[in-house]
Coordinates of C-alpha atoms in Angstrom, one line a residue:
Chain A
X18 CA 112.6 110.7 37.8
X19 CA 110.3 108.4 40.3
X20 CA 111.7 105.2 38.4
X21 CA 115.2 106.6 39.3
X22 CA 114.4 107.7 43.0
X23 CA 112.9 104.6 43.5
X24 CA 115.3 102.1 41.6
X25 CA 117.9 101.8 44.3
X26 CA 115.7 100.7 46.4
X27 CA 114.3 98.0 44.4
X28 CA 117.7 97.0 43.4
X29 CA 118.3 96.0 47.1
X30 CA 115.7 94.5 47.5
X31 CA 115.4 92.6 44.2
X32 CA 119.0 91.3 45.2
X33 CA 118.0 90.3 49.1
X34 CA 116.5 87.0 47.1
X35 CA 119.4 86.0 45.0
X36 CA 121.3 82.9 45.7
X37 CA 124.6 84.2 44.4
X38 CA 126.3 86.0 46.6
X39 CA 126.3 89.4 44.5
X40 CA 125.1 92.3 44.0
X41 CA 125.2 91.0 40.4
X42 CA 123.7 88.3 38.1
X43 CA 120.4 86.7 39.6
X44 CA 121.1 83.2 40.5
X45 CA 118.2 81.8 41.9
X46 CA 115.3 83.1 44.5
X47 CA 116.0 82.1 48.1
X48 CA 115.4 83.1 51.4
X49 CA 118.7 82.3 52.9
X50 CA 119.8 85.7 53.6
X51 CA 116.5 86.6 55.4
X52 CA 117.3 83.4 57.7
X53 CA 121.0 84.3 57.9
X54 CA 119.8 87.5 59.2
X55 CA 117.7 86.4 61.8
X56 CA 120.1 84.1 63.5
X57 CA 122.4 87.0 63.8
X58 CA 121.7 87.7 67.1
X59 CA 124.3 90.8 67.1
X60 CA 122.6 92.4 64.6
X61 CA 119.3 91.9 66.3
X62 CA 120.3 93.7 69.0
X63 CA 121.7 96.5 67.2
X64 CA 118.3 96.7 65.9
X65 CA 116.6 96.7 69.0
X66 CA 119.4 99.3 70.3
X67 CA 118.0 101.7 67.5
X68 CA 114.8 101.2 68.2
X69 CA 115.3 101.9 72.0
X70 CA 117.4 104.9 71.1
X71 CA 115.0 106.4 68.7
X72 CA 111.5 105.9 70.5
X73 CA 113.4 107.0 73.9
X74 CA 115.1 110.4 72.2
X75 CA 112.1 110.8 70.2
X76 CA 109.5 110.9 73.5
X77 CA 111.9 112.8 75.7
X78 CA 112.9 115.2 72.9
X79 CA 108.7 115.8 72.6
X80 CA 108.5 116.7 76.2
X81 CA 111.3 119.4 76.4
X82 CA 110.4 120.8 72.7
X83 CA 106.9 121.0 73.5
X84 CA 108.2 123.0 76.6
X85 CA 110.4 124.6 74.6
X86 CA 107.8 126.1 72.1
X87 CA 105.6 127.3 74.9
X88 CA 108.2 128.9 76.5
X89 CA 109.0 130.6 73.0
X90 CA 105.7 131.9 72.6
X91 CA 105.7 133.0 75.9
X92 CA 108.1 135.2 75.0
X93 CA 106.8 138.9 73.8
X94 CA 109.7 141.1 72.7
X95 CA 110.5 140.6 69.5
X96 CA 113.7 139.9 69.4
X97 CA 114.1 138.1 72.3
X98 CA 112.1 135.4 70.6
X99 CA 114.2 135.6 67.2
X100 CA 117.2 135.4 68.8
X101 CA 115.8 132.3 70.9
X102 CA 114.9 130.8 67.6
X103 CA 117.8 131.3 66.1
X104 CA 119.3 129.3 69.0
X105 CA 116.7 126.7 68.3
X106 CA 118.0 126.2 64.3
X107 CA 121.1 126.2 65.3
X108 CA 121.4 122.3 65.3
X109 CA 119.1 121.9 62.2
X110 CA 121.3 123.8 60.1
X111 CA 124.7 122.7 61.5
X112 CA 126.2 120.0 59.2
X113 CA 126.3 116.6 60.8
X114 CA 129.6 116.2 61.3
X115 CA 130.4 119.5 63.0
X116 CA 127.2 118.5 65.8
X117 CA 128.9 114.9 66.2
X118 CA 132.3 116.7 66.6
X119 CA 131.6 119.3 69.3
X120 CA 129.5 116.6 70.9
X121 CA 132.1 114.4 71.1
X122 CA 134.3 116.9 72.5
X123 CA 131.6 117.6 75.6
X124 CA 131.1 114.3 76.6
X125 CA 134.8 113.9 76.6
X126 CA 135.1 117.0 78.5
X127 CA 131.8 116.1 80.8
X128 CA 133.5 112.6 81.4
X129 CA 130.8 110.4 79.7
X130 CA 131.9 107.2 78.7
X131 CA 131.0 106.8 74.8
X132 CA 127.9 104.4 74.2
X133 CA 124.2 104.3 74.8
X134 CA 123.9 107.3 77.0
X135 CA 126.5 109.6 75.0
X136 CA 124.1 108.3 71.5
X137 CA 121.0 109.0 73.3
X138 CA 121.7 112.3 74.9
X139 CA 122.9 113.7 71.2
X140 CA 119.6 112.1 69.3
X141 CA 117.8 113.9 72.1
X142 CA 119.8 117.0 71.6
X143 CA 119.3 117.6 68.0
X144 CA 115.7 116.3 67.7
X145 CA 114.2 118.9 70.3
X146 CA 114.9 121.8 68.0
X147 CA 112.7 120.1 65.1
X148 CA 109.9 119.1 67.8
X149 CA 109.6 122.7 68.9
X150 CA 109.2 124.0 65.1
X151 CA 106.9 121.3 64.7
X152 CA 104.8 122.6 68.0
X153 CA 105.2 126.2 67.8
X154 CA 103.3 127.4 65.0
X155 CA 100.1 124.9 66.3
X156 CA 100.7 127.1 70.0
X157 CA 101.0 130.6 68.4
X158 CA 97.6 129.7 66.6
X159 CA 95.8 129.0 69.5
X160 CA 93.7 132.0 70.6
X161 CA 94.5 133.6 73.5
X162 CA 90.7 133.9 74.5
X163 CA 90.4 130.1 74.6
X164 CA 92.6 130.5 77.5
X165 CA 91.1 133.0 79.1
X166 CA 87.7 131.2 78.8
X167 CA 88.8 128.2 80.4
X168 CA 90.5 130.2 83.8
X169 CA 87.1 132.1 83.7
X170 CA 85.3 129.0 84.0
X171 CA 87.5 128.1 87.3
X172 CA 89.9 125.4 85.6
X173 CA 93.3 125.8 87.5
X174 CA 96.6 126.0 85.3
X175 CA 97.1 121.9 85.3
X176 CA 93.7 121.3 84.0
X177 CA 94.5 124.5 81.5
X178 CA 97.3 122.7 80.1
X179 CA 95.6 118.8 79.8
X180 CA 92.4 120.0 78.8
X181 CA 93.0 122.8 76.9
X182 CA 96.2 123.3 75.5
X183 CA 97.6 120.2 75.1
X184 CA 94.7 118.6 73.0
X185 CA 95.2 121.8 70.9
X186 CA 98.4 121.0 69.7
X187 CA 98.3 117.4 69.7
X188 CA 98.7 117.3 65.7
X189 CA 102.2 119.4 66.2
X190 CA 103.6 116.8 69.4
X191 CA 102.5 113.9 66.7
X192 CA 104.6 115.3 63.8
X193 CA 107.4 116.2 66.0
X194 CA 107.4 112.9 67.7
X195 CA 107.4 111.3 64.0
X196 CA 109.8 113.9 63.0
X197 CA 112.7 113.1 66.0
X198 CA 111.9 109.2 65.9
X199 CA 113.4 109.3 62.0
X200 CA 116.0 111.8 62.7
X201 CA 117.4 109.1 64.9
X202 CA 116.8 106.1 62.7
X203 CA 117.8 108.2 59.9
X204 CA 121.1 109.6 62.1
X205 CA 124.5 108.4 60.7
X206 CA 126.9 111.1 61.2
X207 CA 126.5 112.3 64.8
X208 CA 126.4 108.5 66.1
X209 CA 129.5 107.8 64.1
X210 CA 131.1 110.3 66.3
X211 CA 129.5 109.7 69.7
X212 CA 129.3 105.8 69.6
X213 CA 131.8 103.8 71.8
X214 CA 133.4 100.7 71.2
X215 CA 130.6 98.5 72.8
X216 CA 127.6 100.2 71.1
X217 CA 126.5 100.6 67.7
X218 CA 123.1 101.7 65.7
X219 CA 122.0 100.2 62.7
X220 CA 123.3 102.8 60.1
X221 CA 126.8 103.0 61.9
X222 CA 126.7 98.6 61.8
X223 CA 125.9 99.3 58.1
X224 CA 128.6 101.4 57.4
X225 CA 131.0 99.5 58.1
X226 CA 129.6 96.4 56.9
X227 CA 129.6 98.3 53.6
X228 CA 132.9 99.4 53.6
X229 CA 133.9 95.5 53.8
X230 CA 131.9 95.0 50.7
X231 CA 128.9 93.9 49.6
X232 CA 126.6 91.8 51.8
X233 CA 123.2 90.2 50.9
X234 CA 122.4 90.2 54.7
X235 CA 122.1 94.1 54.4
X236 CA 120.2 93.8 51.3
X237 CA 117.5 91.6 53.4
X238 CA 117.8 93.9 56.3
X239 CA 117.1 96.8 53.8
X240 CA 113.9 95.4 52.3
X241 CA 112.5 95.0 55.9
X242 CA 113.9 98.5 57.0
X243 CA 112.0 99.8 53.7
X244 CA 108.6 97.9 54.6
X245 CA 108.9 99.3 58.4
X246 CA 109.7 102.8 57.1
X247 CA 106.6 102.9 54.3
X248 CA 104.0 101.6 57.7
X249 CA 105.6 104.4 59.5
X250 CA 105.0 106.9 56.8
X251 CA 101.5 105.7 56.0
X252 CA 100.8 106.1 59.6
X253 CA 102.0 109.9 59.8
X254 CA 100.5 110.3 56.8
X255 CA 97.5 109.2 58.1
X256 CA 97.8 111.2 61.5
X257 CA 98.4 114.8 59.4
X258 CA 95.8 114.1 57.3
X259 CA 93.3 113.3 59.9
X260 CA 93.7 116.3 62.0
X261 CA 94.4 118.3 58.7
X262 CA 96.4 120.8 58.2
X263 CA 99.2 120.0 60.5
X264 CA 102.6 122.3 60.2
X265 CA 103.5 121.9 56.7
X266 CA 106.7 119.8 57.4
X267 CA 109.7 120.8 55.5
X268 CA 111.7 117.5 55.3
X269 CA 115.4 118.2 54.9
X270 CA 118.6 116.8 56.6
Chain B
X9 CA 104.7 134.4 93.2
X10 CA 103.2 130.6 92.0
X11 CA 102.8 131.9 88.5
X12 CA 106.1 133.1 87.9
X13 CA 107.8 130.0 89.9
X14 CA 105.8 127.1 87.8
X15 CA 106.6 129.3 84.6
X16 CA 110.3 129.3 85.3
X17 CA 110.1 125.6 86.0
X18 CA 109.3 124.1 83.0
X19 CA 111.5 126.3 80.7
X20 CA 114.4 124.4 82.8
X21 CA 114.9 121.4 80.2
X22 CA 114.9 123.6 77.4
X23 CA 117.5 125.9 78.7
X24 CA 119.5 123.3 80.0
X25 CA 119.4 122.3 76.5
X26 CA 120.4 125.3 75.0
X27 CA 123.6 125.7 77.2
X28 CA 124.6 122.6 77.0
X29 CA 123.7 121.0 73.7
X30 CA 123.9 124.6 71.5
X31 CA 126.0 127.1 73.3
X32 CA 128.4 125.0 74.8
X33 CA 129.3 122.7 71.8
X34 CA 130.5 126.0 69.8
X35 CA 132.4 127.6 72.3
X36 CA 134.3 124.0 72.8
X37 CA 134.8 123.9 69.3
X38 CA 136.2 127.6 69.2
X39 CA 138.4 126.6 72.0
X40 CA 139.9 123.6 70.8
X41 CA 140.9 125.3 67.5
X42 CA 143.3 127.1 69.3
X43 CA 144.8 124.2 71.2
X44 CA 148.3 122.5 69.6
X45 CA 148.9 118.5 69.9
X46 CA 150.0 119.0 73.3
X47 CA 147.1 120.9 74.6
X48 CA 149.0 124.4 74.8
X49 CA 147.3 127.8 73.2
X50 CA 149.2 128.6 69.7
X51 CA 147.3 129.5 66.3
X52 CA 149.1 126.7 64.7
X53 CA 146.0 125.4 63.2
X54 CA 144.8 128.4 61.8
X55 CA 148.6 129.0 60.2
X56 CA 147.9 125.4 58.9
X57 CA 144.8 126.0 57.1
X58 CA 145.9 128.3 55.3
X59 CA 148.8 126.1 53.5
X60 CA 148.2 125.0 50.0
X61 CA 147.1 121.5 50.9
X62 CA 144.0 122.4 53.2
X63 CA 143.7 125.9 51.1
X64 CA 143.4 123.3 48.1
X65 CA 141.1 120.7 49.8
X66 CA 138.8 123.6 50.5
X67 CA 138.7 124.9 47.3
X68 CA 137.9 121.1 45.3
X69 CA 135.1 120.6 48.5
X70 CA 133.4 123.8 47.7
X71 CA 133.7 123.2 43.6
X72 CA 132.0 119.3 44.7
X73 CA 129.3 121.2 46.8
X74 CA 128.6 123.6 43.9
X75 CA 128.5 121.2 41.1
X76 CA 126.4 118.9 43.6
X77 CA 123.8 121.6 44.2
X78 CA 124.0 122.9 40.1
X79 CA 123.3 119.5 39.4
X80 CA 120.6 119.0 41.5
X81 CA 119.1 122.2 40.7
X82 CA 119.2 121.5 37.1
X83 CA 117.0 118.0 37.5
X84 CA 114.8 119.6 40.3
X85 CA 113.4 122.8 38.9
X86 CA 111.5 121.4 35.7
X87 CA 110.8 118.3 38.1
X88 CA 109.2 121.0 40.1
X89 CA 107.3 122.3 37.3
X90 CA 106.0 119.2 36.3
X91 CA 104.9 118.1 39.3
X92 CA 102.9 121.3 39.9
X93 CA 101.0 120.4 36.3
X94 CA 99.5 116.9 37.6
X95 CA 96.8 115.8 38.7
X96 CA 97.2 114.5 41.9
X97 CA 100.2 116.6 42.6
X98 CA 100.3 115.6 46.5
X99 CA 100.3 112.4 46.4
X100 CA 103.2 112.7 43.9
X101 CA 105.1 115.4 46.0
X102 CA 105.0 112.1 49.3
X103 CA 106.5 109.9 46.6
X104 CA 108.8 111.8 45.8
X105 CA 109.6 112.7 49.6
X106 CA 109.3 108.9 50.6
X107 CA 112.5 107.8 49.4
X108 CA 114.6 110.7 51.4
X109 CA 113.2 108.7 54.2
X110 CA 115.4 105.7 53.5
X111 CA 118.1 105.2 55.7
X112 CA 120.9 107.1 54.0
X113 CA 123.6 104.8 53.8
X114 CA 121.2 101.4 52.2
X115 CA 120.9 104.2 49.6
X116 CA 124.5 104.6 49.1
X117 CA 125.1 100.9 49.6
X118 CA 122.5 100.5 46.8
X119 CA 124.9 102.5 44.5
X120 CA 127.7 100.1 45.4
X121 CA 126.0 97.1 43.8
X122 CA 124.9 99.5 40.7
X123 CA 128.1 101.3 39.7
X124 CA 130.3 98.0 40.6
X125 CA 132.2 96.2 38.0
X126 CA 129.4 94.0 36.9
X127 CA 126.5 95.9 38.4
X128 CA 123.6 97.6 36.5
X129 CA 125.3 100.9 35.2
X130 CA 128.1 98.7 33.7
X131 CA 126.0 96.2 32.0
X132 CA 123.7 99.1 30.7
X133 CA 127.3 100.6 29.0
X134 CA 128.2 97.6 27.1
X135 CA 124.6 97.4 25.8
X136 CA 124.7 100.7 25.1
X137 CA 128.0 99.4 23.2
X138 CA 130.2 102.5 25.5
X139 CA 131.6 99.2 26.8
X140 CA 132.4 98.6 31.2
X141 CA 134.5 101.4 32.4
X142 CA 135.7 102.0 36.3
X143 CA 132.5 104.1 37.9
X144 CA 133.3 103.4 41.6
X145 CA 135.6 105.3 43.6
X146 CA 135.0 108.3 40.7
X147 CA 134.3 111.8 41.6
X148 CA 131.3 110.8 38.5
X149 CA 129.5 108.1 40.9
X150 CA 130.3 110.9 44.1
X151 CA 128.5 113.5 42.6
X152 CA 125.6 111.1 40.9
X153 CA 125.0 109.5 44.3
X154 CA 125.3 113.0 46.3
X155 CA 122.4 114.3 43.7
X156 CA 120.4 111.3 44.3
X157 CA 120.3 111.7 48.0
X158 CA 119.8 115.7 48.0
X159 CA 117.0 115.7 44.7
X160 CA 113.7 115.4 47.1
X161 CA 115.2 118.4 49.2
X162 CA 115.6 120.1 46.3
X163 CA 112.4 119.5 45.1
X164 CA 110.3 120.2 47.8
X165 CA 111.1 123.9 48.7
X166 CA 111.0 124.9 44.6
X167 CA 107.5 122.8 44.3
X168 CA 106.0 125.0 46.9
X169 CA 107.1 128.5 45.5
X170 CA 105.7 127.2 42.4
X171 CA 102.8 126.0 43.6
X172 CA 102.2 129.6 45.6
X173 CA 102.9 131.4 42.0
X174 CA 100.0 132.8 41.0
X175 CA 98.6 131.5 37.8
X176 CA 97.3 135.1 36.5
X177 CA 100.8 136.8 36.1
X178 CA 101.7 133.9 33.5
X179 CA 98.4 134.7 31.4
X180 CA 99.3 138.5 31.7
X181 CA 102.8 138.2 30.3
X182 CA 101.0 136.0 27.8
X183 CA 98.3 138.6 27.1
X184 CA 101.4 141.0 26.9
X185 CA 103.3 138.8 24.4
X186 CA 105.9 137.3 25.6
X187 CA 107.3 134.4 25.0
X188 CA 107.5 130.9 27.5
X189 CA 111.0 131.6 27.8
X190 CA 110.6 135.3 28.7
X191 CA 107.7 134.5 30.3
X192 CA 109.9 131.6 32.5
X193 CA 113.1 133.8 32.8
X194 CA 111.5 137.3 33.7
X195 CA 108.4 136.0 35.6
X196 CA 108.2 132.7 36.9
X197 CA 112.1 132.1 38.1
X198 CA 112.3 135.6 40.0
X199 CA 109.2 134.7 41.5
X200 CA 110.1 131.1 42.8
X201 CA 114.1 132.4 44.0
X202 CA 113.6 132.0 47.4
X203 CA 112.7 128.6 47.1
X204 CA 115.5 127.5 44.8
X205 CA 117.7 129.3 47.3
X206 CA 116.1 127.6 50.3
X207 CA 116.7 124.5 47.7
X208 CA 120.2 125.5 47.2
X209 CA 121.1 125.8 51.0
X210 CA 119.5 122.4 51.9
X211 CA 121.7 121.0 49.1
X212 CA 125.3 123.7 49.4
X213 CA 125.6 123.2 53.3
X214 CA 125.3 119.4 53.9
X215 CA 127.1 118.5 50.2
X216 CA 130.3 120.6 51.9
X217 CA 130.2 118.4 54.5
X218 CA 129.2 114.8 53.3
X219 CA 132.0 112.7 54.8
X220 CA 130.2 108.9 54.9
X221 CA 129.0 109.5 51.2
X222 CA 133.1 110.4 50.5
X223 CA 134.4 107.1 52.0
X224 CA 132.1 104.4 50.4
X225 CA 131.3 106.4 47.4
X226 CA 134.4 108.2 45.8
X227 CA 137.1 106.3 47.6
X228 CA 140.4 108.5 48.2
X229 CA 139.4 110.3 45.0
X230 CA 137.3 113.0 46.8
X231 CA 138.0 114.8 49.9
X232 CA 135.6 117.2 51.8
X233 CA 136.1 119.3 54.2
X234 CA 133.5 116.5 56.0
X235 CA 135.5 114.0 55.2
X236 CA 138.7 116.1 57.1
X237 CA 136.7 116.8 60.0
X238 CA 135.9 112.7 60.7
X239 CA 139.6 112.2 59.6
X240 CA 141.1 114.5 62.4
X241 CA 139.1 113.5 65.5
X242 CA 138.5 109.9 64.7
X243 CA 141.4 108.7 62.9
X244 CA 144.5 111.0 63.3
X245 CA 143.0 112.1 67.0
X246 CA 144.0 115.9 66.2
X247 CA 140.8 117.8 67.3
X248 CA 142.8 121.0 67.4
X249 CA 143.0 120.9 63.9
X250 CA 139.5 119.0 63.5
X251 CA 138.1 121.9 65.4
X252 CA 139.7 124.9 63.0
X253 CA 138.8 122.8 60.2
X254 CA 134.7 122.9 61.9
X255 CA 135.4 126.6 62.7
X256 CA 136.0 127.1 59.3
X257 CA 133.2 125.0 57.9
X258 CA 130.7 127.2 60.7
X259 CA 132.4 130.4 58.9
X260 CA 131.0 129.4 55.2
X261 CA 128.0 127.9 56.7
X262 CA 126.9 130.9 57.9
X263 CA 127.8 132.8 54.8
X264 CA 125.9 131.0 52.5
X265 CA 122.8 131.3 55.2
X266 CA 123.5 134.5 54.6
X267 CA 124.0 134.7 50.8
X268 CA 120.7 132.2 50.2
X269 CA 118.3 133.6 53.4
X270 CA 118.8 137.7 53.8
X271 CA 115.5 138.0 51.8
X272 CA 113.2 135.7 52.7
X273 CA 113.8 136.8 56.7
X274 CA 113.4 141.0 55.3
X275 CA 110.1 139.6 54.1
X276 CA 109.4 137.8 56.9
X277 CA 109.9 140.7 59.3

């Protein structure tokens, strides 16, 4: 079962060193495609446009879901907050290509012109839900008498929130921030819908590069995308499993 | 006065968010569905899904969702068992999780390379002495791939109900003599449902709607209701009919949330 999780992974990257141009029969090692790939100055910056995309919808998707959650626990009748959460999961459940759609359809309606802002608004949009179920169950823990400690001892609601609160839940704002910045790496679907002519992310440049056929360049792009991906892992691993017991994170797209 | 004005303040973003990024997309949806090609009201679209060919396209995406999730269930549950025997069964449970962090489609673009003419699964036929046969562009490959990319969801709810079983009910039904299969069938699968249903809605929901997987995968040979939504507001520019088509898809979604979820949430509450 690992060997065949793992395998077409290796494959790619086994083949991002053959000479031949295929996906099939190892010719010889090389590092041609590697080179080829870092002339391409096109795909370079469609790289750095997913990296901008993703770190930007990833930070501003942690500020409003961190708001979000404390506005959620804020919220004391009980079904006030489960219908608010239910709002919330909305866009986690929703298949991919029914979010892309209806996004499509409001920016069109809104009068956004398809391209950066359109891609980032709708990373944004469906990475705040997973931020705030990251957050939330680190806020509900939080004793209410920690609070009320800290306003007895004269600190005004500002210096509440840095000193107290925030620190608190800092594990939850790191896993959600991990969380949104590989929902939009990750994101194929929506993007396909919300992308214009003049701008494109990685997975959607990869789709249709794969459509054409098979390309080595994408095979070297994919070893360094799997190297990139493992550092980022090991360093959320690491985070979680510093602070301990973070939200158990129930990965799923 | 301050308190309640600061408090309002910063729940603006996320409201804003709601109306404009949950509510609104929905409603828009809803409303398009009922909008002809030329932009007047008329329930044309909904008369047009229900004609054979979208009634049919349905039916073969919800057979390709179920097999997809049956399949995956099958491979994930002992999986699931297994890993909950080992030793370091956390560090195994990341492996298995690390893959599903892979960009999605250098996965699927793996899969073109393996199940090609000459690639891996072909070569590994004639040795076998089955000899090459077309595996690309088959609903086989569709499905293989579709399992492949939905396994490690699968996995990871049914390895946590597992892992919260309690180990004394299995000696008691051993104590009372029943056998592992009894034991398995009346003990430890009634007691680990919810996850393979939180399993089986990660898997049912998305598989109904794969449309990228479709295209490079399976060719013209499958169709999704995905795969119609993608054709009718990028390609054939109808979003009327795109939009009934994702009313629809919002319709079953929500039933099999409900089918797969009603008992975990009574639980819950």
């Amino acid at each position: 079962m690992f060997a065949l999780l793992y395998l077409p992974i290796f494959y790619l990257i086994f083949y991002s060193f053959n000479s031949g141009g295929t996906m099939y029969g190892f010719e010889s090692f090389t590092l041609d495609w590697y080179r080829e790939l870092f002339q391409n100055t096109r795909l370079l910056i469609i790289v750095l446009n997913t990296v901008v995309i993703a770190l930007l919808s990833a930070l501003i998707s942690t500020i409003i879901g961190v708001l979000g959650a404390m506005m959620i626990n804020k919220v004391r009748s009980h079904r006030a907050k489960d219908s608010l959460l239910s709002l919330n999961n909305i866009l986690i459940v929703s298949p991919d290509v029914i979010i892309g759609a209806s996004f499509l359809i409001l920016f069109t309606i809104a009068g956004l012109k398809l391209g950066f802002y359109s891609v980032l608004l709708s990373h944004i949009a469906f990475s705040i839900p997973i931020v705030v179920l990251m957050v939330l169950p680190k806020i509900s823990e939080m004793s209410p008498s920690l609070l009320d400690a800290a306003r007895d001892l004269g600190a005004s609601r500002w210096e509440v929130m840095t000193k107290v609160v925030i620190p608190y839940i800092t594990p939850g704002i790191f896993a959600g921030f991990f969380m949104a910045l590989t929902y939009s790496l990750d994101d194929f679907a929506v993007t396909f819908f919300v992308t214009g002519n003049g701008f494109t992310t990685l997975s959607v440049e990869i789709y249709s590069l794969a459509r054409r056929g098979i390309s080595l360049d994408i095979n070297a792009l994919s070893t360094i995308i799997f190297l990139i991906t493992m550092v980022i892992v090991v360093i959320y691993y690491l985070i979680t499993n510093r602070t301990k017991k973070a939200p158990d994170v129930e990965v799923y797209k | 006065m301050e308190n309640k004005s600061t408090r309002s303040l910063y729940m603006v973003p996320y409201i804003i968010w709601i109306a404009f990024f949950v509510i609104a997309p929905i409603l828009l949806v809803l409303y398009y569905s009922f909008q002809d090609l030329n932009g007047d009201f008329s329930l044309t679209n909904y008369q047009n899904f229900f004609t054979p060919i979208y009634l049919e396209m349905t039916l073969s995406s919800f057979w390709y969702a179920f097999l997809i999730t049956l399949v995956t269930l099958l491979f994930a549950y002992p999986t699931a068992y297994l890993l909950t025997k080992l030793k370091h069964k956390q560090l195994w449970l990341l492996l298995i999780i690390v893959p599903s962090w892979i960009n999605l489609l250098l996965k699927a673009y793996a899969f073109l390379g393996i199940f090609g003419t000459y690639g891996m699964a072909n070569k590994l036929l004639e040795a076998v002495g089955i000899g090459s046969r077309q595996l690309l562009f088959t609903d086989f490959s569709f499905v293989f791939v579709a399992v492949y990319i939905f396994i490690p969801f699968m996995i990871l709810p049914i390895f946590n109900s597992l892992d919260k079983l309690n180990p004394t009910y299995l000696d008691a039904a051993n104590d009372l003599g029943a056998s592992r299969w009894t034991t398995f069938r009346r003990i430890v699968f009634p007691l680990t449902i919810d996850g393979v249903k939180a399993g089986c809605q990660i898997t049912f929901i998305p598989a109904l709607s794969l449309f990228m997987l479709t295209r490079l995968i399976a060719g013209s040979q499958v169709i999704t209701l995905g795969t119609a939504i993608e054709q009718q507001f990028l390609v054939t520019q109808d979003w009327g009919m795109g939009s009934t088509i994702a009313v629809f898809l919002i319709i079953f979604m929500f039933i099999v949330m409900f089918a797969t979820g009603t008992k975990r949430r009574r639980a819950r509450g």
